[in-house]
Amino acid sequence: MKKLGIVTAIATVVATVNMAHAAGAHAQGGTLTVPIITQTFVEDFNPYSGAQADMVSGTMYEPLYVINTLKGDINWRLAENYAYAKDLMSMTIKLKKGLTWSDGQALNADDLVFSLNLGRDDAKLDATGQWGSKKFTSVEKLDDLTVKINFSAKDGTIDWHLPRLHVVPEHIFAGVDDLSTFKNPNPVGSGPITEVKQVRDNQIEICRNPNYYKASEGLPYLDCIKFRQYTDNSQIQAALINDEIDWGSNFISDIDKTYVEASPETHGYWYPANDLINVYLNTRELPFSDVRFRQAFSMAMDRELIVDLAAYGYPTVETQVSGIGEFFKTHLNDEVNSKYNYLAEYNPERAMELLEEAGFKDVDGDGFVENPDGSEINFDIHVVNGWTDWVQTVQMVSEFLAEVGIKANTKTVDWSVYDSALKEGTYQASINWSRTNGEDPIQAYRDYFYTAQQGLSWHTNHGISSEKVDKLIDEYSATVDEARRKAILAELMEFTSENLPFVPLFSNPTWYQYNATRIGGWPTEENDFVQPVFYNGGNKLLVFEQLYAK
Amino acid sequence: MSFILRRFAFYLVAILIAISFNFLIPRLMPGDPVDALFASAQGRMPLETLQAYKEMLGFVDGPLWVQYLQYMKSIFTWDLGPTIMLFPLPVTELLAVKLPWTLGLAGMSTVICVMIGLVIGTFAAYNRGGFTDRFMPAFWAFMGAMPQPVTALFLFFILALSWKWFPLSYGANPDLDPGWTLEYVSSVLHHAVLPILCMIIGGIGAWIFNMRNAMINVLGEDYITMARAKGLSNRRVMTHYAARNALLPVVTAVSMQVGFVMAGAIFIETVFNYPGVGLLLFKALAARDYPTMQACFLMIVVFVLVFNFIADLLNLWLDPRLRK
Amino acid sequence: MFSNKFFKFLRRFYKSNPAAIIGSFIVASMILLSVFAGAIAENDPTKRVARGHQPPSAELLLGSTRSGKDVFSQVLHGGKISLLVAFSAAAITTVIAVAVGVSAGYFGGRVDEILMSTTNIVLVFPQLPLLIIIAAFVGQVGPLVIALIIGLSSWAWGARVIRSQTMAVRNKEFVLAAEVMGESKLRIIFVEILPNLTSIVVGGAMGTCIYALMAEAGLEFLGLGDPTIITWGTMLFWAQSNSAFIVGAWWDMVVPGAAIAIFGGGLALLNMSIDQVANPKLKTGGYIKTWRRMKADVEARRAAA
C-alpha cells in the first residue's frame, strides 16, 4: 500500500514536472537578437528615465493589460480586470493572485498604488499623463489586490491610458531620491526577461526571470534577448541580410530584392498599416480658405504612384477622406465614405474643373493659376530635412500640383521650424503624422479639432474647428454607450470629409521584418495575432511570448 | 627653451579661443534639443511629460555671461554635464569610451600611410622617371579624390556585406568581453581593417607625393653630394643625411594631418558603425545635444593642438637650428 | 606679341609633361560639359523620366535615380553648381590668403605679428568639425553658403606659405631697388612681388579647389545641404538614402563619386605639373628619358675613350 503510495507520489511529481515543460508548446532555450538605434548602451534599466525604454518596457516590466487593436480584444497581464463605477467618476483595478517580482517578493496593490502615485508629484514620472491633465484626483488601496482611482470628471476613456503605466517594485523604488535619474542596476521586474547578464557599449544581454508568474505555462520559450547597438537604418539592413539579427523595426530599402531574395524561406516582412500621413493645409489664408481648392488638391494626387516611387510601395494608399485610416478599418463608416470617396481618387481633370469653378484661373499665362483676386499662388510645403522618403513624397506632391496648374515648393526645414510652424499654425502646407493609431478613433478627431489642443498638437492648428465638434468629443468620453459613440464618430467623419482641412495621402507602414533562421513563432499576415510594433511595450511582449528557438 | 614656452603659450590661447567659440556657436544654433528628441521618439512620449523634461534639461537658465562663466568653471573642473540623447549619462564618460577608437583609427592609418608613403616616395625619388615615379602619384591622386563616403560604402558592400570577409559593424565583436586577451585584440584588428583601408586609400596619394618631393629636394642638396664624395655608403647617406632632413617638413605635415584625419573619420565611422568621436559629433548635432557637441569639438581641437605641440617638440629635436 | 609669348610659355609647359596634358584635358572637358549641360543632356534633371533605379541603357546613358530622374543629366547640371562652389571657395580663399600673406611678409613688424597670430589660430582649428558645426548653425545650407563658409575658413595654410615666399622675395635686389627709386608700396607689391608668387598662388588655389569640392560633397552627403538642389554632393546623399549599393543600383552612387574623383584627380595632376614647372628638380617623364639617354651617350664615349 505504502509502496504504491510512494510510486504514485513520484509519478505525480514526475508528471507535474513534465507538464510544466509540456504545457508550453515549445522547448525552452535560445536567444533573440534585436537592434536598437543609439550611440552607445549604458547601465540604465529604469523605465522612468527613458534612457533605454525599449529594453525594459513590456519584457522586463509588464503592463496591467494590453489593448490588442488588431484583434479588438484585451490581453490581461498583471491585471485581472477593471471596472468603471456607474457614475464614471472612478474605476477599480483588480490584480491577479499570486504575482511575484523576479526577486521573489509579492507583487500586489501596494506596488500598483505606489506606481500610480509617482506621477502625482512629478510630471516626469507621469507615464499615463493623467495627473498632468488633471484627470486623476486620488488613488486608494481597497485590499491586497484591488486599487481604486478617483477622477475629477466623468470619463470612460481612462482605460486607454492605463497600459502605459510602468508598474515598478515599491521595495526598490521607494528609497530612491530622484527617480528620473535612478539607473536601476540589478533590476527587479515582473516580465519574462529580467536578469541582466552583460552590459557592453555595443551589446546588452538580459535573461529569463527566475520567478516569472507564467513559468508554469512554460513561458517564455526563449532564454535571453540580446540588444545590439546600431546608429542608422542602413546598418540594420545589412545586419538583417547577413542574419546577424532576428527582428527589425525600421525602414529597409527595396526589401524584396535585398532581404527576402537573400533567403526566401527564412527572411520575411509584414507591413500592416499604422498612422495616417496627411498634408495639413492652413485654411486661414488663400488659397486654402476655399474648400474647393482643397478638394482639387486632393484629387490631383496620384497616391498609388507616390506610394510606389517615394516609399517603395510599402505604405497603404488612403482611399477615403474621413480622417482615420486602415488601422481603424473596423470603425470605417461606409455611408459617409461612399459620399466622399471620390475626393481621394486620382482625377486631375476634375481637379482642374473645380479650380475653374472656384475662380482660380491662369490670368498671366505662366501655366499656373492665380487666386480669384488675382494674387499669385506660390506656397511652401514643409518637410523635415533628412526624412528622405517624406522629402521625396512632398516633391512628388508638388509635381502633381504643378500638373493641374498649382505652384508649390518643397521646403525642407530644420525640425524646430517644422515643429513650431505646425503647432502655432504659421505654416502654409505641411506633411505630418496623425493620431490615428491610438486605442480609439476618437483620439484622432480630438487631435484634429479640439480647440483646447491648438498650440499643443501638430494637427490642430489648420484653422478649422467648431464648438459643436468640441461638444461631440467631450460627449464621447463621457459615455460608454456603443451606439451613441458610433453615431458621434459618424458625425465627426462627415465633418472631416466635408471640410477637408488636410489631404490624406497614405498610412505609414508598421516597419516589421523577421528572420526565421533561428527563431520561429513570428506574427505574419496569415498569423496576425498582434500588430508587430516593437516600440510599444505591450505589443512587443505579446510577440515575444510566441517566439521560440528552432 | 623659450621656443617651447612661446609655443605653449600660443596653444593655450588657441584653446581658450576654441572654448569660447565652442560655447557660443551651439547656443546660437536654431533648434531645441528636447524637441528634436521628441521627433526621434516618433510620438511615443506623451505631450504632458515633454514640458517637464525641458525644465529638467535646464533651458531656462540665467543670462549668457553667467552661463559662460559656468561653462569655463565646468571645463576646468572636468565636469562637462550630462548628455541629452542618453540622459543622464555624463558626457565625459561617453567621450572616454569613444575617443580611443578614433585615436586608434587615426593613429594607425596615419602611421601606415607614412610608412608606405615613405617607402614608395623614396623608391620613386630614387628611380626618377621610372614606372613608380610616373604612375604612383597620379594614380593615388585620383583614388584620393574619390569621396570618402563612396569608397567606404563600396568596400562595405563588397567586402563586408557580399563576401563577408570582414564584419559589418562595431570596433570589436559584441559577444566578447573587452580586455587584453588575444581573442579580443584580434577581433579589434579584424574590425579595424576596412576602416583603416578606407582612410589609407583616401590619404596616401598626398603622402607619396610629399615624400617624393621632399626626398628629391633633399637629394639635390650640396651636403648629399659632399657626403657621397666623402665615400660614405649609400645607406648611411640615406639615413643620416637625406632622411633626417627630409623628415622635417614631413613631421610638420603629420601633425596637421592628424586633426584632419580625426575629423575626416566621420564618414567612415558612419558607414561602419565604428564607435568613434566623429560619428558621435554628427549624431549629437542631429539631436541638438549641446553638451556632447561642445565636448566633442573641444576634444578634437585639444588633440589637434597636442599633436601640433608634439610636432614642435620633434622639430626641436630634429633641427638643432631651432635650439638657439 | 603677348600671344606669342603666351603660346611659347604654353608649349614649354606642356612639352613632355603628360601630367599637365591629361590634367588640363580633364579639367577643361568637365567644365565644358557642365557649362553646356543644357545642350548636351536632353532630359530635365528634375523631371521623372523613367521608373526608379533603371540601369544604364541606350536612352539613359547612366541610368536613373530612385525617383526616376536621369543620372546623366543630373551629373552634368549638378556639375555646374559643384564646380561653381569649388571655384568660388578657391577664389575667396586665394584672395584672403594673398592679402594676408603678402601684407604680413612685406610690411613685417607689428602687422606681421598680428596677422600671423590670427593665421596660426585659424590654422589649428580642425576644418571639418568646424564646417559641420557652422553648417548646422546656419541651418540648412545651400551651395552658396557652403562656398562662403569653406572660403572663409581655409585660407590659413596658403597665407603662411605666401608669407614665407614674400619674405624671401622681399629682400631681393630688384625689390630694394624699386623701393630706393621711390615706387609706391602698392605698385611694388603688384608688379614686383606678386608675379613671383604666381606658381604658389595658383597651386594653392587648385588645392583649395579640390578640398572645397570634397568638403561640399561631404557636407551634403551628411545631409547638411539643401537636398532639393542638384549637385554632385546631393546626388551622393540621395543615393545613400536609397541604399544604392545594397539594392544593386551602383550607378546612382558611383557616377557622382567618379565625377568628383575624376575632376579632383585632374586638378591634382595639374597641380603636380605646376609644381614641376616651378621646381624643375621635381620633373618626371620625358625629360628623364632624355637625360638618361644623354647620360648613356656620355658613358659610352667615356668608355670608348
Short mmCIF file of N, CA, C and O in Angstrom, two decimals, chain C residues 192-277:
data_model
loop_
_atom_site.label_atom_id
_atom_site.label_comp_id
_atom_site.label_asym_id
_atom_site.label_seq_id
_atom_site.Cartn_x
_atom_site.Cartn_y
_atom_site.Cartn_z
N GLU C 192 56.24 93.84 -58.62
CA GLU C 192 57.48 93.13 -58.36
C GLU C 192 57.27 91.81 -57.64
O GLU C 192 57.85 90.79 -57.98
N ILE C 193 56.42 91.86 -56.61
CA ILE C 193 56.35 90.69 -55.73
C ILE C 193 55.36 89.64 -56.24
O ILE C 193 55.72 88.47 -56.40
N LEU C 194 54.15 90.08 -56.51
CA LEU C 194 53.12 89.11 -56.88
C LEU C 194 53.49 88.18 -58.03
O LEU C 194 53.29 86.98 -57.95
N PRO C 195 54.06 88.72 -59.10
CA PRO C 195 54.38 87.81 -60.22
C PRO C 195 55.27 86.66 -59.79
O PRO C 195 55.20 85.58 -60.36
N ASN C 196 56.11 86.89 -58.76
CA ASN C 196 56.98 85.81 -58.34
C ASN C 196 56.27 84.78 -57.47
O ASN C 196 56.83 83.76 -57.12
N LEU C 197 55.06 85.11 -57.09
CA LEU C 197 54.33 84.17 -56.25
C LEU C 197 53.36 83.33 -57.05
O LEU C 197 52.67 82.48 -56.51
N THR C 198 53.31 83.62 -58.36
CA THR C 198 52.26 83.00 -59.18
C THR C 198 52.11 81.51 -58.97
O THR C 198 51.01 81.01 -58.74
N SER C 199 53.23 80.79 -59.04
CA SER C 199 53.06 79.33 -59.00
C SER C 199 52.49 78.87 -57.67
O SER C 199 51.66 77.98 -57.62
N ILE C 200 52.93 79.51 -56.57
CA ILE C 200 52.38 79.08 -55.28
C ILE C 200 50.90 79.42 -55.20
O ILE C 200 50.09 78.62 -54.75
N VAL C 201 50.58 80.63 -55.64
CA VAL C 201 49.18 81.05 -55.53
C VAL C 201 48.29 80.15 -56.36
O VAL C 201 47.25 79.67 -55.90
N VAL C 202 48.73 79.89 -57.58
CA VAL C 202 47.91 79.04 -58.45
C VAL C 202 47.81 77.64 -57.86
O VAL C 202 46.73 77.03 -57.80
N GLY C 203 48.95 77.13 -57.39
CA GLY C 203 48.95 75.81 -56.78
C GLY C 203 48.02 75.75 -55.59
O GLY C 203 47.23 74.82 -55.41
N GLY C 204 48.10 76.80 -54.74
CA GLY C 204 47.24 76.86 -53.58
C GLY C 204 45.77 76.91 -53.97
O GLY C 204 44.93 76.23 -53.38
N ALA C 205 45.48 77.72 -54.99
CA ALA C 205 44.09 77.84 -55.43
C ALA C 205 43.55 76.49 -55.86
O ALA C 205 42.43 76.11 -55.53
N MET C 206 44.38 75.75 -56.59
CA MET C 206 43.91 74.44 -57.04
C MET C 206 43.71 73.49 -55.89
O MET C 206 42.74 72.72 -55.86
N GLY C 207 44.64 73.53 -54.93
CA GLY C 207 44.48 72.67 -53.78
C GLY C 207 43.18 72.96 -53.06
O GLY C 207 42.44 72.05 -52.68
N THR C 208 42.91 74.27 -52.89
CA THR C 208 41.67 74.64 -52.22
C THR C 208 40.46 74.18 -53.01
O THR C 208 39.45 73.75 -52.45
N CYS C 209 40.59 74.27 -54.32
CA CYS C 209 39.50 73.83 -55.19
C CYS C 209 39.13 72.37 -54.92
O CYS C 209 37.98 72.04 -54.72
N ILE C 210 40.16 71.54 -54.89
CA ILE C 210 39.92 70.12 -54.64
C ILE C 210 39.30 69.94 -53.27
O ILE C 210 38.30 69.23 -53.09
N TYR C 211 39.89 70.61 -52.28
CA TYR C 211 39.38 70.50 -50.92
C TYR C 211 37.93 70.96 -50.84
O TYR C 211 37.09 70.30 -50.21
N ALA C 212 37.63 72.08 -51.48
CA ALA C 212 36.27 72.61 -51.43
C ALA C 212 35.29 71.64 -52.06
O ALA C 212 34.18 71.41 -51.55
N LEU C 213 35.68 71.05 -53.17
CA LEU C 213 34.81 70.09 -53.85
C LEU C 213 34.47 68.93 -52.92
O LEU C 213 33.32 68.54 -52.75
N MET C 214 35.51 68.38 -52.27
CA MET C 214 35.29 67.25 -51.38
C MET C 214 34.48 67.66 -50.15
O MET C 214 33.61 66.93 -49.69
N ALA C 215 34.81 68.84 -49.62
CA ALA C 215 34.10 69.29 -48.41
C ALA C 215 32.63 69.51 -48.70
O ALA C 215 31.76 69.13 -47.92
N GLU C 216 32.35 70.09 -49.85
CA GLU C 216 30.95 70.33 -50.21
C GLU C 216 30.22 69.01 -50.35
O GLU C 216 29.12 68.83 -49.82
N ALA C 217 30.87 68.06 -51.04
CA ALA C 217 30.25 66.75 -51.20
C ALA C 217 30.03 66.09 -49.85
O ALA C 217 28.99 65.50 -49.58
N GLY C 218 31.05 66.22 -48.99
CA GLY C 218 30.94 65.62 -47.67
C GLY C 218 29.79 66.19 -46.86
O GLY C 218 28.98 65.46 -46.29
N LEU C 219 29.68 67.51 -46.83
CA LEU C 219 28.62 68.15 -46.06
C LEU C 219 27.26 67.76 -46.58
O LEU C 219 26.34 67.44 -45.83
N GLU C 220 27.12 67.76 -47.90
CA GLU C 220 25.81 67.42 -48.45
C GLU C 220 25.50 65.95 -48.25
O GLU C 220 24.35 65.58 -48.04
N PHE C 221 26.54 65.11 -48.28
CA PHE C 221 26.34 63.69 -48.04
C PHE C 221 25.78 63.46 -46.64
O PHE C 221 24.93 62.60 -46.42
N LEU C 222 26.27 64.24 -45.67
CA LEU C 222 25.80 64.09 -44.31
C LEU C 222 24.40 64.65 -44.13
O LEU C 222 23.81 64.52 -43.07
N GLY C 223 23.88 65.30 -45.15
CA GLY C 223 22.53 65.80 -45.06
C GLY C 223 22.44 67.25 -44.61
O GLY C 223 21.36 67.75 -44.33
N LEU C 224 23.57 67.94 -44.56
CA LEU C 224 23.56 69.32 -44.09
C LEU C 224 23.29 70.31 -45.22
O LEU C 224 23.17 71.49 -45.00
N GLY C 225 23.22 69.82 -46.45
CA GLY C 225 22.96 70.74 -47.55
C GLY C 225 21.48 70.78 -47.87
O GLY C 225 20.66 70.21 -47.18
N ASP C 226 21.14 71.45 -48.97
CA ASP C 226 19.74 71.54 -49.38
C ASP C 226 19.47 70.41 -50.37
O ASP C 226 19.95 70.46 -51.50
N PRO C 227 18.72 69.39 -49.98
CA PRO C 227 18.58 68.22 -50.84
C PRO C 227 17.76 68.45 -52.09
O PRO C 227 17.73 67.61 -52.97
N THR C 228 17.10 69.61 -52.18
CA THR C 228 16.29 69.82 -53.38
C THR C 228 17.09 70.47 -54.50
O THR C 228 16.61 70.58 -55.62
N ILE C 229 18.31 70.91 -54.19
CA ILE C 229 19.17 71.45 -55.25
C ILE C 229 20.08 70.33 -55.73
O ILE C 229 20.64 69.59 -54.92
N ILE C 230 20.24 70.20 -57.03
CA ILE C 230 21.03 69.09 -57.54
C ILE C 230 22.50 69.46 -57.65
O ILE C 230 22.86 70.34 -58.42
N THR C 231 23.33 68.79 -56.87
CA THR C 231 24.78 68.93 -57.04
C THR C 231 25.35 67.52 -56.90
O THR C 231 24.64 66.59 -56.55
N TRP C 232 26.65 67.36 -57.14
CA TRP C 232 27.23 66.04 -57.01
C TRP C 232 27.08 65.53 -55.58
O TRP C 232 26.85 64.35 -55.35
N GLY C 233 27.21 66.43 -54.63
CA GLY C 233 27.08 66.04 -53.23
C GLY C 233 25.67 65.55 -52.89
O GLY C 233 25.50 64.52 -52.25
N THR C 234 24.65 66.29 -53.35
CA THR C 234 23.30 65.84 -53.02
C THR C 234 22.94 64.57 -53.77
O THR C 234 22.16 63.75 -53.29
N MET C 235 23.55 64.36 -54.93
CA MET C 235 23.32 63.09 -55.64
C MET C 235 23.82 61.93 -54.78
O MET C 235 23.16 60.89 -54.66
N LEU C 236 24.98 62.14 -54.15
CA LEU C 236 25.50 61.12 -53.24
C LEU C 236 24.56 60.91 -52.07
O LEU C 236 24.30 59.79 -51.65
N PHE C 237 24.03 62.03 -51.55
CA PHE C 237 23.14 61.96 -50.41
C PHE C 237 21.90 61.13 -50.74
O PHE C 237 21.52 60.24 -49.98
N TRP C 238 21.28 61.40 -51.87
CA TRP C 238 20.10 60.65 -52.25
C TRP C 238 20.41 59.18 -52.52
O TRP C 238 19.66 58.29 -52.16
N ALA C 239 21.57 58.96 -53.14
CA ALA C 239 21.96 57.57 -53.42
C ALA C 239 22.08 56.79 -52.13
O ALA C 239 21.62 55.66 -52.00
N GLN C 240 22.71 57.42 -51.14
CA GLN C 240 22.89 56.75 -49.85
C GLN C 240 21.55 56.57 -49.16
O GLN C 240 21.28 55.52 -48.59
N SER C 241 20.67 57.57 -49.20
CA SER C 241 19.37 57.44 -48.55
C SER C 241 18.56 56.32 -49.16
O SER C 241 17.71 55.74 -48.51
N ASN C 242 18.83 56.04 -50.43
CA ASN C 242 18.10 54.96 -51.08
C ASN C 242 18.92 53.69 -51.15
O ASN C 242 18.62 52.80 -51.94
N SER C 243 19.95 53.62 -50.30
CA SER C 243 20.79 52.43 -50.20
C SER C 243 21.19 51.89 -51.56
O SER C 243 21.02 50.72 -51.84
N ALA C 244 21.75 52.78 -52.37
CA ALA C 244 22.03 52.42 -53.76
C ALA C 244 22.81 51.13 -53.94
O ALA C 244 22.44 50.27 -54.73
N PHE C 245 23.90 50.99 -53.19
CA PHE C 245 24.72 49.80 -53.37
C PHE C 245 23.97 48.54 -53.01
O PHE C 245 24.00 47.55 -53.71
N ILE C 246 23.30 48.59 -51.85
CA ILE C 246 22.65 47.38 -51.36
C ILE C 246 21.54 46.92 -52.30
O ILE C 246 21.34 45.72 -52.48
N VAL C 247 20.83 47.88 -52.93
CA VAL C 247 19.76 47.43 -53.82
C VAL C 247 20.27 47.17 -55.23
O VAL C 247 19.50 46.86 -56.12
N GLY C 248 21.58 47.34 -55.40
CA GLY C 248 22.15 46.99 -56.68
C GLY C 248 22.19 48.12 -57.69
O GLY C 248 22.59 47.93 -58.83
N ALA C 249 21.78 49.32 -57.28
CA ALA C 249 21.80 50.44 -58.23
C ALA C 249 23.09 51.21 -58.08
O ALA C 249 23.10 52.38 -57.73
N TRP C 250 24.22 50.54 -58.35
CA TRP C 250 25.53 51.13 -58.11
C TRP C 250 25.76 52.44 -58.87
O TRP C 250 26.45 53.32 -58.40
N TRP C 251 25.13 52.59 -60.03
CA TRP C 251 25.38 53.79 -60.83
C TRP C 251 24.92 55.04 -60.12
O TRP C 251 25.48 56.11 -60.31
N ASP C 252 23.90 54.91 -59.28
CA ASP C 252 23.36 56.06 -58.55
C ASP C 252 24.45 56.71 -57.70
O ASP C 252 24.51 57.90 -57.53
N MET C 253 25.32 55.87 -57.14
CA MET C 253 26.34 56.40 -56.26
C MET C 253 27.68 56.56 -56.96
O MET C 253 28.41 57.51 -56.74
N VAL C 254 28.02 55.60 -57.82
CA VAL C 254 29.34 55.63 -58.44
C VAL C 254 29.50 56.82 -59.38
O VAL C 254 30.57 57.43 -59.44
N VAL C 255 28.43 57.19 -60.10
CA VAL C 255 28.56 58.28 -61.09
C VAL C 255 28.98 59.61 -60.44
O VAL C 255 29.98 60.19 -60.84
N PRO C 256 28.23 60.13 -59.44
CA PRO C 256 28.71 61.38 -58.85
C PRO C 256 30.05 61.22 -58.18
O PRO C 256 30.89 62.12 -58.22
N GLY C 257 30.29 60.06 -57.54
CA GLY C 257 31.58 59.83 -56.90
C GLY C 257 32.70 59.88 -57.91
O GLY C 257 33.73 60.52 -57.70
N ALA C 258 32.49 59.22 -59.06
CA ALA C 258 33.51 59.22 -60.09
C ALA C 258 33.72 60.62 -60.64
O ALA C 258 34.85 61.03 -60.91
N ALA C 259 32.62 61.37 -60.80
CA ALA C 259 32.74 62.75 -61.31
C ALA C 259 33.67 63.54 -60.41
O ALA C 259 34.58 64.23 -60.89
N ILE C 260 33.44 63.44 -59.10
CA ILE C 260 34.29 64.16 -58.16
C ILE C 260 35.72 63.66 -58.24
O ILE C 260 36.68 64.44 -58.27
N ALA C 261 35.88 62.34 -58.29
CA ALA C 261 37.22 61.76 -58.32
C ALA C 261 37.97 62.20 -59.57
O ALA C 261 39.13 62.59 -59.50
N ILE C 262 37.29 62.13 -60.70
CA ILE C 262 37.96 62.48 -61.95
C ILE C 262 38.36 63.95 -61.98
O ILE C 262 39.50 64.31 -62.30
N PHE C 263 37.43 64.81 -61.61
CA PHE C 263 37.76 66.23 -61.62
C PHE C 263 38.84 66.54 -60.61
O PHE C 263 39.80 67.26 -60.90
N GLY C 264 38.69 65.98 -59.40
CA GLY C 264 39.70 66.21 -58.38
C GLY C 264 41.06 65.70 -58.82
O GLY C 264 42.08 66.36 -58.64
N GLY C 265 41.04 64.53 -59.42
CA GLY C 265 42.28 63.96 -59.89
C GLY C 265 42.92 64.83 -60.98
O GLY C 265 44.13 65.06 -60.98
N GLY C 266 42.06 65.31 -61.88
CA GLY C 266 42.57 66.18 -62.94
C GLY C 266 43.25 67.41 -62.37
O GLY C 266 44.35 67.81 -62.78
N LEU C 267 42.57 68.02 -61.39
CA LEU C 267 43.15 69.19 -60.75
C LEU C 267 44.47 68.84 -60.06
O LEU C 267 45.44 69.60 -60.12
N ALA C 268 44.49 67.69 -59.42
CA ALA C 268 45.70 67.28 -58.71
C ALA C 268 46.85 67.11 -59.70
O ALA C 268 47.98 67.51 -59.43
N LEU C 269 46.55 66.52 -60.84
CA LEU C 269 47.59 66.37 -61.86
C LEU C 269 48.13 67.72 -62.31
O LEU C 269 49.33 67.93 -62.41
N LEU C 270 47.20 68.64 -62.56
CA LEU C 270 47.60 69.98 -62.97
C LEU C 270 48.49 70.62 -61.91
O LEU C 270 49.51 71.22 -62.20
N ASN C 271 48.05 70.42 -60.67
CA ASN C 271 48.79 70.95 -59.53
C ASN C 271 50.22 70.42 -59.53
O ASN C 271 51.19 71.15 -59.37
N MET C 272 50.31 69.09 -59.73
CA MET C 272 51.63 68.48 -59.73
C MET C 272 52.49 69.04 -60.85
O MET C 272 53.68 69.30 -60.68
N SER C 273 51.88 69.24 -62.01
CA SER C 273 52.67 69.71 -63.13
C SER C 273 53.12 71.14 -62.92
O SER C 273 54.22 71.52 -63.33
N ILE C 274 52.30 71.95 -62.27
CA ILE C 274 52.72 73.31 -61.97
C ILE C 274 53.90 73.29 -61.02
O ILE C 274 54.87 74.03 -61.17
N ASP C 275 53.82 72.40 -60.05
CA ASP C 275 54.94 72.23 -59.13
C ASP C 275 56.22 71.92 -59.90
O ASP C 275 57.29 72.43 -59.60
N GLN C 276 56.06 71.05 -60.90
CA GLN C 276 57.23 70.64 -61.66
C GLN C 276 57.81 71.79 -62.47
O GLN C 276 59.01 71.87 -62.65
N VAL C 277 56.95 72.66 -62.94
CA VAL C 277 57.45 73.81 -63.70
C VAL C 277 58.18 74.75 -62.75
O VAL C 277 59.25 75.27 -63.05
#
